[in-house]
Tab-separated table of C-alpha atoms in Angstrom:
chain	number	residue	atom	x	y	z
Z	912	UNK	CA	-145.378	30.241	306.158
Z	913	UNK	CA	-144.741	32.123	309.270
Z	914	UNK	CA	-147.743	32.433	311.712
Z	915	UNK	CA	-148.892	34.554	314.553
Z	916	UNK	CA	-151.399	34.095	316.468
Z	917	UNK	CA	-153.214	36.513	318.861
Z	918	UNK	CA	-155.613	35.789	321.760
Z	919	UNK	CA	-158.215	36.781	322.686
Z	920	UNK	CA	-159.762	37.595	319.444
Z	921	UNK	CA	-162.280	40.034	320.914
Z	922	UNK	CA	-162.848	41.010	324.632
Z	923	UNK	CA	-165.423	43.210	326.190
Z	924	UNK	CA	-164.366	44.480	329.799
Z	925	UNK	CA	-165.527	47.280	331.973
Z	926	UNK	CA	-163.930	50.500	332.334
Z	927	UNK	CA	-161.249	50.456	335.332
Z	928	UNK	CA	-160.294	47.064	334.638
Z	929	UNK	CA	-157.130	45.699	332.950
Z	930	UNK	CA	-157.048	43.468	329.929
Z	931	UNK	CA	-154.186	41.331	328.536
Z	932	UNK	CA	-153.574	40.140	324.981
Z	933	UNK	CA	-151.165	37.326	323.740
Z	934	UNK	CA	-149.172	37.459	320.702
Z	935	UNK	CA	-147.319	34.412	319.704
Z	936	UNK	CA	-145.159	33.508	316.605
Z	937	UNK	CA	-146.043	29.776	316.014
Z	938	UNK	CA	-143.390	28.531	313.723
Z	939	UNK	CA	-140.301	30.933	314.090
Z	940	UNK	CA	-138.672	32.751	316.515
Z	941	UNK	CA	-139.542	36.638	316.587
Z	942	UNK	CA	-136.697	38.967	318.554
Z	943	UNK	CA	-138.577	41.571	317.740
Z	944	UNK	CA	-142.563	42.150	317.808
Z	945	UNK	CA	-144.795	45.077	317.013
Z	946	UNK	CA	-147.881	46.664	318.456
Z	947	UNK	CA	-150.254	48.320	316.792
Z	948	UNK	CA	-153.790	49.937	317.283
Z	949	UNK	CA	-156.140	50.721	314.671
Z	950	UNK	CA	-159.156	52.948	315.127
Z	951	UNK	CA	-162.373	52.640	312.480
Z	952	UNK	CA	-161.528	53.771	309.087
Z	953	UNK	CA	-157.883	54.722	309.947
Z	954	UNK	CA	-154.674	53.537	309.475
Z	955	UNK	CA	-152.481	51.444	311.766
Z	956	UNK	CA	-150.765	53.407	314.270
Z	957	UNK	CA	-147.403	51.738	315.718
Z	958	UNK	CA	-147.722	51.988	319.739
Z	959	UNK	CA	-144.689	50.136	320.850
Z	960	UNK	CA	-141.692	48.047	319.654
Z	961	UNK	CA	-141.181	44.792	321.669
Z	962	UNK	CA	-137.629	43.170	321.836
Z	963	UNK	CA	-137.136	39.978	323.402
Z	964	UNK	CA	-135.504	40.358	326.759
Z	965	UNK	CA	-135.508	44.304	327.085
Z	966	UNK	CA	-137.892	46.955	327.532
Z	967	UNK	CA	-140.116	47.849	324.814
Z	968	UNK	CA	-139.882	51.011	323.015
Z	969	UNK	CA	-142.784	53.470	323.228
Z	970	UNK	CA	-143.770	55.651	320.171
Z	971	UNK	CA	-144.533	59.181	321.235
Z	972	UNK	CA	-147.615	59.800	322.810
Z	973	UNK	CA	-148.160	56.452	323.802
Z	974	UNK	CA	-148.425	55.959	327.745
Z	975	UNK	CA	-145.770	53.209	328.754
Z	976	UNK	CA	-147.728	52.646	332.506
Z	977	UNK	CA	-150.939	52.131	331.081
Z	978	UNK	CA	-149.849	49.754	328.017
Z	979	UNK	CA	-147.812	47.462	329.810
Z	980	UNK	CA	-145.696	45.314	326.942
Z	981	UNK	CA	-143.728	42.112	327.912
Z	982	UNK	CA	-141.561	39.983	325.363
Z	983	UNK	CA	-140.595	37.328	327.623
Z	984	UNK	CA	-139.677	34.625	325.144
Z	985	UNK	CA	-138.437	34.562	321.608
Z	986	UNK	CA	-142.335	33.306	320.686
Z	987	UNK	CA	-144.565	35.391	322.895
Z	988	UNK	CA	-145.145	39.118	323.802
Z	989	UNK	CA	-147.908	40.341	325.725
Z	990	UNK	CA	-149.561	43.695	326.076
Z	991	UNK	CA	-151.782	44.680	329.017
Z	992	UNK	CA	-154.026	47.609	328.871
Z	993	UNK	CA	-154.343	48.919	332.509
Z	994	UNK	CA	-157.473	50.404	333.801
Z	995	UNK	CA	-158.920	50.547	330.690
Z	996	UNK	CA	-161.509	53.290	329.473
Z	997	UNK	CA	-164.128	53.200	326.816
Z	998	UNK	CA	-161.416	55.587	324.541
Z	999	UNK	CA	-159.092	52.497	324.829
Z	1000	UNK	CA	-161.779	50.720	322.668
Z	1001	UNK	CA	-159.963	49.857	319.317
Z	1002	UNK	CA	-158.385	47.130	317.151
Z	1003	UNK	CA	-155.045	46.123	318.590
Z	1004	UNK	CA	-153.101	44.171	316.200
Z	1005	UNK	CA	-149.494	42.579	316.855
Z	1006	UNK	CA	-146.727	41.607	314.503
Z	1007	UNK	CA	-143.606	39.648	314.561
Z	1008	UNK	CA	-140.635	40.071	312.562
Z	1009	UNK	CA	-139.468	36.772	310.452
Z	1010	UNK	CA	-135.583	37.158	310.189
Z	1011	UNK	CA	-135.286	34.414	307.829
Z	1012	UNK	CA	-137.275	36.004	304.727
Z	1013	UNK	CA	-136.857	39.200	302.889
Z	1014	UNK	CA	-133.397	39.981	304.485
Z	1015	UNK	CA	-135.091	40.150	308.080
Z	1016	UNK	CA	-137.454	42.835	306.733
Z	1017	UNK	CA	-140.887	41.148	306.765
Z	1018	UNK	CA	-143.329	41.463	309.620
Z	1019	UNK	CA	-146.236	38.692	309.747
Z	1020	UNK	CA	-149.404	40.031	311.396
Z	1021	UNK	CA	-151.812	38.306	313.910
Z	1022	UNK	CA	-155.681	38.357	313.296
Z	1023	UNK	CA	-156.074	41.621	315.831
Z	1024	UNK	CA	-157.876	41.484	318.993
Z	1025	UNK	CA	-161.155	44.140	319.172
Z	1026	UNK	CA	-161.306	45.425	322.869
Z	1027	UNK	CA	-164.624	47.252	323.659
Z	1028	UNK	CA	-164.524	48.703	326.995
Z	1029	UNK	CA	-167.968	49.375	328.725
K	737	UNK	CA	-140.587	64.362	308.362
K	738	UNK	CA	-141.524	61.250	307.058
K	739	UNK	CA	-144.530	60.927	304.780
K	740	UNK	CA	-146.287	58.249	302.679
K	741	UNK	CA	-149.069	59.544	300.451
K	742	UNK	CA	-151.640	57.177	298.429
K	743	UNK	CA	-155.238	57.990	297.351
K	744	UNK	CA	-157.769	57.510	300.020
K	745	UNK	CA	-160.375	55.848	297.853
K	746	UNK	CA	-160.779	54.459	294.289
K	747	UNK	CA	-163.417	52.483	292.510
K	748	UNK	CA	-163.061	50.153	289.762
K	749	UNK	CA	-165.158	47.481	287.839
K	750	UNK	CA	-165.317	43.781	288.201
K	751	UNK	CA	-162.459	42.348	285.570
K	752	UNK	CA	-160.805	45.537	285.105
K	753	UNK	CA	-157.356	46.799	285.913
K	754	UNK	CA	-156.545	49.146	288.804
K	755	UNK	CA	-153.268	50.833	289.674
K	756	UNK	CA	-152.654	52.069	293.082
K	757	UNK	CA	-150.046	54.999	293.551
K	758	UNK	CA	-147.842	55.782	296.744
K	759	UNK	CA	-145.010	58.406	297.144
K	760	UNK	CA	-142.904	58.419	300.079
K	761	UNK	CA	-140.431	60.512	301.631
K	762	UNK	CA	-138.418	58.718	304.522
K	763	UNK	CA	-135.046	58.976	306.442
K	764	UNK	CA	-133.822	56.020	304.686
K	765	UNK	CA	-135.038	53.342	302.524
K	766	UNK	CA	-135.005	49.271	303.189
K	767	UNK	CA	-137.982	48.528	301.152
K	768	UNK	CA	-141.346	49.344	300.433
K	769	UNK	CA	-144.495	46.759	301.181
K	770	UNK	CA	-147.791	46.457	300.351
K	771	UNK	CA	-150.621	44.833	302.249
K	772	UNK	CA	-154.175	44.001	301.753
K	773	UNK	CA	-156.673	44.511	304.621
K	774	UNK	CA	-160.051	43.590	304.755
K	775	UNK	CA	-162.404	45.256	306.937
K	776	UNK	CA	-161.953	44.029	310.601
K	777	UNK	CA	-159.123	41.925	309.646
K	778	UNK	CA	-155.305	42.122	310.236
K	779	UNK	CA	-153.318	43.211	307.220
K	780	UNK	CA	-151.810	40.442	304.957
K	781	UNK	CA	-148.599	40.755	303.052
K	782	UNK	CA	-148.828	41.059	299.486
K	783	UNK	CA	-145.343	42.391	297.947
K	784	UNK	CA	-142.043	43.485	298.665
K	785	UNK	CA	-139.841	45.925	296.612
K	786	UNK	CA	-136.474	47.243	297.618
K	787	UNK	CA	-134.823	47.458	293.904
K	788	UNK	CA	-136.413	49.455	291.028
K	789	UNK	CA	-138.449	47.865	288.685
K	790	UNK	CA	-141.658	45.466	288.528
K	791	UNK	CA	-142.368	42.496	290.578
K	792	UNK	CA	-144.997	40.062	289.499
K	793	UNK	CA	-147.183	37.696	291.330
K	794	UNK	CA	-150.084	36.614	289.700
K	795	UNK	CA	-152.535	39.076	289.388
K	796	UNK	CA	-151.005	41.412	291.363
K	797	UNK	CA	-147.490	43.525	290.628
K	798	UNK	CA	-145.667	45.873	292.544
K	799	UNK	CA	-143.690	48.625	291.136
K	800	UNK	CA	-140.926	50.750	293.016
K	801	UNK	CA	-138.995	53.893	291.418
K	802	UNK	CA	-136.537	54.628	294.379
K	803	UNK	CA	-135.311	57.994	292.670
K	804	UNK	CA	-138.868	59.027	292.425
K	805	UNK	CA	-139.783	58.038	295.637
K	806	UNK	CA	-142.750	55.991	294.198
K	807	UNK	CA	-144.369	52.875	293.891
K	808	UNK	CA	-147.596	51.403	292.589
K	809	UNK	CA	-149.714	48.202	292.904
K	810	UNK	CA	-151.474	47.156	290.060
K	811	UNK	CA	-154.215	44.915	290.166
K	812	UNK	CA	-155.534	42.857	287.223
K	813	UNK	CA	-158.668	40.602	286.513
K	814	UNK	CA	-160.200	42.122	289.262
K	815	UNK	CA	-162.680	40.117	291.567
K	816	UNK	CA	-165.144	41.157	294.032
K	817	UNK	CA	-162.987	39.834	296.801
K	818	UNK	CA	-160.000	42.429	296.236
K	819	UNK	CA	-162.498	44.931	297.600
K	820	UNK	CA	-160.344	45.800	300.699
K	821	UNK	CA	-157.838	48.679	301.721
K	822	UNK	CA	-154.429	48.302	300.148
K	823	UNK	CA	-151.589	49.806	302.703
K	824	UNK	CA	-148.349	51.099	301.480
K	825	UNK	CA	-145.563	50.818	303.814
K	826	UNK	CA	-142.006	52.003	303.835
K	827	UNK	CA	-138.772	50.636	306.134
K	828	UNK	CA	-136.830	53.375	307.324
K	829	UNK	CA	-133.292	53.331	307.863
K	830	UNK	CA	-133.942	51.980	311.346
K	831	UNK	CA	-135.993	49.085	310.048
K	832	UNK	CA	-139.182	50.746	311.165
K	833	UNK	CA	-142.209	50.416	308.855
K	834	UNK	CA	-143.889	53.957	308.127
K	835	UNK	CA	-147.300	53.309	306.891
K	836	UNK	CA	-149.734	54.879	304.604
K	837	UNK	CA	-153.336	55.587	305.504
K	838	UNK	CA	-154.480	53.100	303.036
K	839	UNK	CA	-156.574	53.179	299.960
K	840	UNK	CA	-159.976	51.920	300.111
K	841	UNK	CA	-160.718	49.954	296.651
K	842	UNK	CA	-164.318	49.566	295.815
K	843	UNK	CA	-165.092	46.760	293.287
K	844	UNK	CA	-168.294	47.095	291.342
K	845	UNK	CA	-169.843	44.484	289.307
């Protein structure tokens, strides 16, 4: 089956620093990747859609200058949280769309990255 | 607007059957997904329905009625490990997933 990895799985950083999270599709090419954020006991919230070779599409209310997304290859997308603050502490999850299955519809999720900003 | 509704929490007994309902109103429809999410982990895919009817996969089955904007996930022979949140998501006309808030399922011995 399709596998998506994320790195790191957890990170603690100081307020004001930047953190980069990597999302990789290991055994398939993903032209589209998605970044989600999930606060405790809440549902997934889509932050942005990342398309290989083009600019990401951000959801309303998500600051594109704060959450930098780069999708440089068909297997790698990165999310950089710039000048992180404690309110950015959350569970960040990426997913990748596998065009081989379910008529191009199914998304496979990475294991998530738990970010804590102190 | 787009909306996905599912119960916030349900409780069931080990070995029993539970049905988790999901109703939706979206701009277009390209399929409905059910995902399972254990606490602190990412969601894992359970099922996909794009045509009306029942899809059975082992202990789990998923049903869809497009005319009613309704789906359910049926879990049989419940096990303690089935305690998790179950997320209903609909893919709209732009192939974007619209997520429900999830149903927390608590299994009691």
